[in-house]
């Protein structure tokens, strides 16, 4: 049996999305910047997709800018938002995606900003009082805090963060890569200046995402070279990817409630089965459904021999997952997220992440195999 439980890394392309993309590949090959009929046909598909995305998110098409990935969108928001607005102080958390943390670190290293990290508890929850203190003490900060952590699933209160940023005149960038298509976002109400999406996290294609730029803020391009994306991103647009992104997001919104119920049910079931099957098991991050992303479960296993072989042995058993352990020293290449929340470096951890395609039979098989590995290694 082969089981795919690494959906937080990427999701399989939905067959309906693939069909939409194939139609474009077969029939629409014009450059969308060309003014002839072939070009206009391609441009129409892009703008129709932009309108679909904007309508789903409660915003204007003029605020949606297609990119090559969530990483590019994060870089564009952070680098351009900070440089173009002469921001000298940034606030983030130590569990953000490397696309965020490494970008801030590069800016700090060159003296552009001073970087502050907001306090977290052992579940990865934001200390909102500390965040407010940092905002009070530093005029006009740039804040980047994700909606849901990609490794442990802990959710942050992005409405509360948006309100705090508005109160203290801060710029707010929110990485919603893990939650776009899994929760409904109304960008007309969310007080964020920048919001990020990557299509392959919601059964769309790899190589395409978008950056939402609120009309209240203006930035210059990160990538120069052409007038594409209303002069905001040079480079010929990925027409097939953009159409696929819009189709995937449209499907996600149409089926969101049933998918959430299905996936949360499987996650809860797996938690219960693991607790019954393995003594001393723990979970990294929040597992309360109101505080945790329903597609992610990070499991901390008891200490065992050959802990570093756990993922390999799962792979041999046909189970695809990801994980690791916290860093035990500065030279370790471990999970910066688990280290930041104080997880034990001696306990192996595995992230299981689910999708609409995951089945109860796959969960049963995975739990049984994990139990076997724990018994053998005990």
XYZ file of C-alpha atoms in Angstrom:
378
model
C 0.000 0.000 0.000
C 1.234 3.499 -0.836
C 0.086 6.365 1.366
C 0.719 10.046 0.711
C 0.646 12.114 3.906
C 2.855 15.036 2.889
C 0.214 17.401 1.554
C 1.652 20.379 3.415
C 4.691 20.038 1.133
C 2.575 19.768 -1.998
C -0.811 18.403 -3.031
C -1.589 16.245 -6.054
C -2.938 18.174 -9.014
C -6.717 17.803 -9.184
C -7.888 16.097 -12.406
C -10.385 18.907 -13.095
C -7.603 21.480 -12.748
C -5.466 19.435 -15.125
C -8.267 19.402 -17.705
C -8.565 23.185 -17.587
C -4.820 23.566 -17.990
C -4.658 21.099 -20.906
C -7.329 23.053 -22.769
C -5.194 26.155 -22.503
C -2.019 24.281 -23.499
C -3.718 22.887 -26.577
C -5.519 25.986 -27.765
C -3.957 29.158 -26.348
C -0.334 29.822 -27.187
C -0.247 33.546 -27.858
C 1.854 35.918 -25.764
C -0.608 37.806 -23.531
C 1.376 41.001 -24.099
C 0.774 40.848 -27.871
C -2.025 42.973 -29.277
C -3.132 40.540 -32.013
C -6.023 38.084 -31.587
C -3.867 35.239 -30.261
C -2.393 37.521 -27.621
C -5.760 38.970 -26.690
C -7.140 35.455 -26.202
C -4.341 34.665 -23.752
C -4.803 37.996 -21.955
C -8.516 37.288 -21.556
C -7.786 34.005 -19.775
C -5.404 35.696 -17.347
C -7.790 38.511 -16.506
C -10.709 36.104 -16.163
C -8.622 34.071 -13.699
C -7.626 37.215 -11.802
C -11.290 38.161 -11.477
C -12.178 34.659 -10.216
C -9.514 34.844 -7.508
C -10.511 38.363 -6.494
C -14.221 37.528 -6.283
C -13.545 34.503 -4.074
C -11.395 36.573 -1.709
C -13.634 39.633 -1.553
C -11.156 41.985 -3.159
C -10.538 43.837 -6.422
C -8.775 42.204 -9.395
C -6.429 45.203 -9.391
C -5.013 43.954 -6.059
C -4.054 40.444 -7.293
C -0.586 39.987 -8.801
C 0.426 36.571 -10.123
C 3.905 35.289 -9.233
C 5.976 32.146 -9.744
C 5.504 30.954 -6.166
C 4.681 31.817 -2.581
C 8.390 32.362 -1.994
C 8.574 35.027 -4.681
C 5.443 36.683 -3.324
C 6.921 36.721 0.207
C 10.150 38.241 -1.081
C 8.290 40.856 -3.095
C 6.146 41.920 -0.159
C 8.979 42.022 2.384
C 11.788 43.492 0.300
C 9.698 46.049 -1.567
C 7.487 46.906 1.400
C 10.507 47.624 3.593
C 12.740 49.388 1.084
C 10.074 51.445 -0.673
C 8.600 52.671 2.613
C 11.953 53.202 4.337
C 11.062 50.817 7.176
C 13.813 50.393 9.766
C 12.278 47.750 12.047
C 10.627 44.401 11.344
C 8.788 41.934 13.556
C 8.330 38.254 12.817
C 8.327 34.903 14.641
C 10.983 32.193 14.757
C 8.582 29.652 13.235
C 7.922 31.463 9.965
C 8.752 29.798 6.663
C 12.349 30.251 5.518
C 11.086 32.391 2.630
C 10.231 34.951 5.299
C 12.952 34.462 7.915
C 15.844 34.276 5.438
C 14.619 37.389 3.628
C 14.515 39.350 6.871
C 17.926 38.034 7.899
C 19.421 39.151 4.579
C 17.976 42.645 5.055
C 19.243 42.801 8.634
C 22.710 41.614 7.611
C 23.055 44.503 5.171
C 21.872 47.021 7.774
C 18.512 47.795 6.201
C 16.468 46.812 9.262
C 16.618 45.815 12.885
C 14.779 42.502 13.346
C 12.716 41.546 16.402
C 11.129 38.173 17.147
C 7.797 37.992 18.946
C 7.595 35.554 21.861
C 5.914 32.180 21.411
C 4.613 29.582 23.827
C 5.434 25.859 23.654
C 2.593 25.283 21.177
C 3.743 28.004 18.801
C 1.092 30.528 19.815
C 1.897 34.218 19.427
C 2.294 36.331 22.569
C 0.035 39.188 21.478
C 0.953 41.387 24.431
C 4.620 41.108 23.475
C 3.714 41.885 19.866
C 1.931 45.035 21.004
C 4.947 46.042 23.105
C 7.236 45.641 20.096
C 4.875 47.740 18.005
C 4.674 50.449 20.684
C 8.432 50.644 21.085
C 9.243 50.790 17.373
C 7.609 53.369 15.171
C 6.259 52.163 11.791
C 7.313 48.500 11.883
C 6.911 45.834 9.207
C 5.147 42.762 10.652
C 5.167 39.300 9.069
C 3.282 36.538 10.877
C 1.794 33.564 9.064
C -1.793 32.364 9.379
C -0.906 28.723 10.065
C 2.476 27.152 10.623
C 3.457 24.683 7.929
C 5.175 22.240 10.325
C 3.028 22.204 13.468
C -0.261 23.655 12.208
C -0.778 26.231 14.970
C -3.087 29.036 13.822
C -2.534 32.703 14.591
C -5.290 35.282 15.017
C -4.656 37.304 11.874
C -7.618 39.602 12.508
C -6.166 40.558 15.897
C -2.724 41.067 14.378
C -4.236 43.230 11.650
C -5.991 45.380 14.224
C -2.768 45.851 16.214
C -0.867 46.799 13.083
C -3.501 49.350 12.149
C -3.406 50.847 15.653
C 0.376 51.286 15.553
C 0.650 52.262 11.868
C 2.560 49.089 10.961
C 2.681 47.300 7.611
C 1.321 43.745 7.873
C 2.351 40.858 5.612
C 0.504 37.568 6.147
C 1.734 34.295 4.650
C -1.469 32.314 4.020
C 0.170 29.632 1.874
C -1.033 26.785 4.128
C -4.556 28.136 4.662
C -5.544 29.569 1.275
C -8.234 27.297 -0.111
C -8.735 25.650 3.286
C -10.318 28.629 5.070
C -12.375 31.473 3.677
C -10.516 34.775 3.511
C -12.321 38.088 3.112
C -9.534 40.460 2.143
C -11.892 43.435 2.172
C -12.066 43.054 5.971
C -8.647 41.644 6.856
C -6.322 44.516 7.766
C -3.317 43.094 5.957
C -1.302 44.955 3.354
C 0.093 41.795 1.760
C -1.350 38.252 1.527
C 0.370 35.318 -0.178
C -0.822 32.163 -1.982
C 0.878 29.201 -3.672
C -1.310 27.103 -5.966
C 0.314 23.718 -5.372
C -0.809 23.717 -1.726
C -4.478 23.513 -2.790
C -4.398 20.937 -5.602
C -3.260 23.442 -8.203
C -0.051 23.441 -10.275
C 3.477 24.120 -9.069
C 5.244 27.250 -10.260
C 2.466 29.780 -9.723
C 1.078 31.843 -6.860
C -0.076 35.351 -6.181
C 0.545 38.340 -3.973
C -2.418 40.388 -2.827
C -1.376 44.019 -2.437
C -3.949 46.122 -0.638
C -4.803 49.362 -2.422
C -3.744 51.284 0.698
C -0.070 50.563 -0.003
C 2.111 51.106 -3.062
C 5.387 49.345 -3.866
C 7.772 49.133 -6.798
C 8.474 45.842 -8.610
C 10.861 43.205 -7.342
C 11.424 41.876 -10.877
C 11.956 44.346 -13.714
C 11.948 43.629 -17.429
C 8.457 44.227 -18.766
C 5.063 45.786 -18.199
C 3.367 42.548 -17.170
C 1.092 42.429 -14.115
C 0.315 46.130 -14.535
C 4.014 47.028 -14.441
C 4.536 45.151 -11.170
C 6.303 41.971 -12.353
C 8.385 41.626 -15.487
C 8.236 38.304 -17.330
C 5.783 36.535 -19.631
C 2.902 35.196 -17.564
C 2.467 31.480 -16.838
C -0.940 31.264 -18.504
C -1.524 27.558 -17.849
C -0.514 27.932 -14.217
C -2.680 30.998 -13.644
C -5.729 29.276 -15.109
C -4.968 26.226 -12.951
C -4.618 28.351 -9.812
C -7.982 30.028 -10.375
C -9.699 26.700 -11.066
C -8.157 25.084 -7.971
C -9.183 27.970 -5.711
C -12.698 28.021 -7.169
C -13.075 24.292 -6.504
C -11.629 24.640 -3.009
C -14.179 27.291 -2.074
C -17.073 25.318 -3.550
C -16.161 22.164 -1.590
C -14.501 23.678 1.469
C -17.021 22.732 4.146
C -17.211 19.043 3.209
C -13.451 18.768 2.797
C -12.826 20.401 6.159
C -15.253 18.026 7.865
C -13.667 15.009 6.162
C -10.052 15.980 6.880
C -10.624 17.141 10.458
C -12.391 13.848 11.125
C -9.370 11.911 9.891
C -6.965 14.054 11.907
C -8.971 13.560 15.102
C -9.210 9.833 14.383
C -5.440 9.564 13.877
C -4.763 11.426 17.126
C -7.004 9.023 19.029
C -5.510 5.934 17.352
C -1.931 7.051 18.033
C -2.716 7.737 21.697
C -4.201 4.254 22.054
C -1.402 2.502 20.164
C 1.817 4.148 21.371
C 2.744 4.926 24.971
C 4.342 8.313 25.583
C 3.319 9.881 22.316
C 2.968 13.673 22.210
C 1.998 16.283 19.653
C 3.879 19.382 18.593
C 1.784 22.504 18.214
C -1.915 22.900 18.863
C -4.312 20.030 18.160
C -7.482 21.825 19.295
C -9.537 22.165 16.072
C -10.194 25.842 16.835
C -6.482 26.593 17.147
C -4.926 24.201 14.635
C -4.807 23.850 10.857
C -6.888 20.755 10.146
C -4.569 19.469 7.412
C -1.440 19.168 9.614
C -0.532 16.879 12.525
C 2.992 16.916 13.982
C 3.690 13.841 16.103
C 6.479 13.587 18.665
C 7.463 9.951 19.243
C 9.190 8.498 22.324
C 12.971 8.272 22.243
C 14.085 5.290 20.195
C 17.138 3.699 18.680
C 17.821 4.722 15.091
C 15.420 7.637 15.436
C 16.978 9.219 12.373
C 15.767 6.225 10.349
C 12.096 6.659 11.194
C 11.163 8.606 8.064
C 13.245 6.251 5.918
C 11.471 3.211 7.373
C 8.086 4.836 6.825
C 9.077 5.402 3.210
C 10.072 1.750 2.887
C 6.597 0.887 4.183
C 5.096 3.034 1.422
C 4.218 6.030 3.618
C 5.302 9.509 2.500
C 5.583 12.020 5.333
C 8.124 14.583 6.518
C 9.664 15.743 9.769
C 12.755 15.544 11.881
C 13.723 16.785 15.306
C 14.695 19.951 17.075
C 18.308 21.132 16.803
C 20.465 19.944 19.695
C 23.375 22.240 18.781
C 24.171 25.147 16.512
C 25.662 22.775 13.955
C 22.570 20.577 13.679
C 20.381 20.795 10.599
C 17.065 20.198 12.276
C 13.676 21.838 12.354
C 13.915 25.523 13.239
C 10.215 25.388 14.123
C 10.565 22.567 16.664
C 13.658 24.227 18.117
C 11.782 27.518 18.495
C 8.984 25.926 20.543
C 11.401 23.999 22.748
C 10.666 20.502 21.464
C 12.996 17.795 22.755
C 15.855 17.110 20.321
C 15.988 13.491 21.500
C 12.454 12.720 20.340
C 11.886 12.088 16.615
C 8.988 14.007 15.103
C 6.966 13.373 11.965
C 4.578 15.724 10.203
C 1.595 13.940 8.714
C -0.453 16.220 6.477
C -3.785 15.334 4.927
C -5.902 16.268 1.920
C -9.362 15.649 0.528
C -7.957 12.443 -1.009
C -6.813 10.907 2.289
C -8.803 7.874 3.505
C -9.467 6.191 6.856
C -7.828 3.009 5.521
C -4.623 4.958 4.889
C -4.689 6.298 8.443
C -5.193 2.787 9.864
C -2.306 1.451 7.794
C -0.031 4.326 8.844
C -0.818 3.980 12.555
C -0.179 0.218 12.396
C 3.190 0.686 10.664
C 4.250 3.454 13.051
C 3.385 1.248 16.010
C 5.487 -1.594 14.578
C 8.478 0.723 14.114
C 8.160 2.057 17.653
C 8.014 -1.444 19.123
C 11.041 -2.588 17.133
C 13.053 0.502 18.125
C 12.046 0.571 21.776
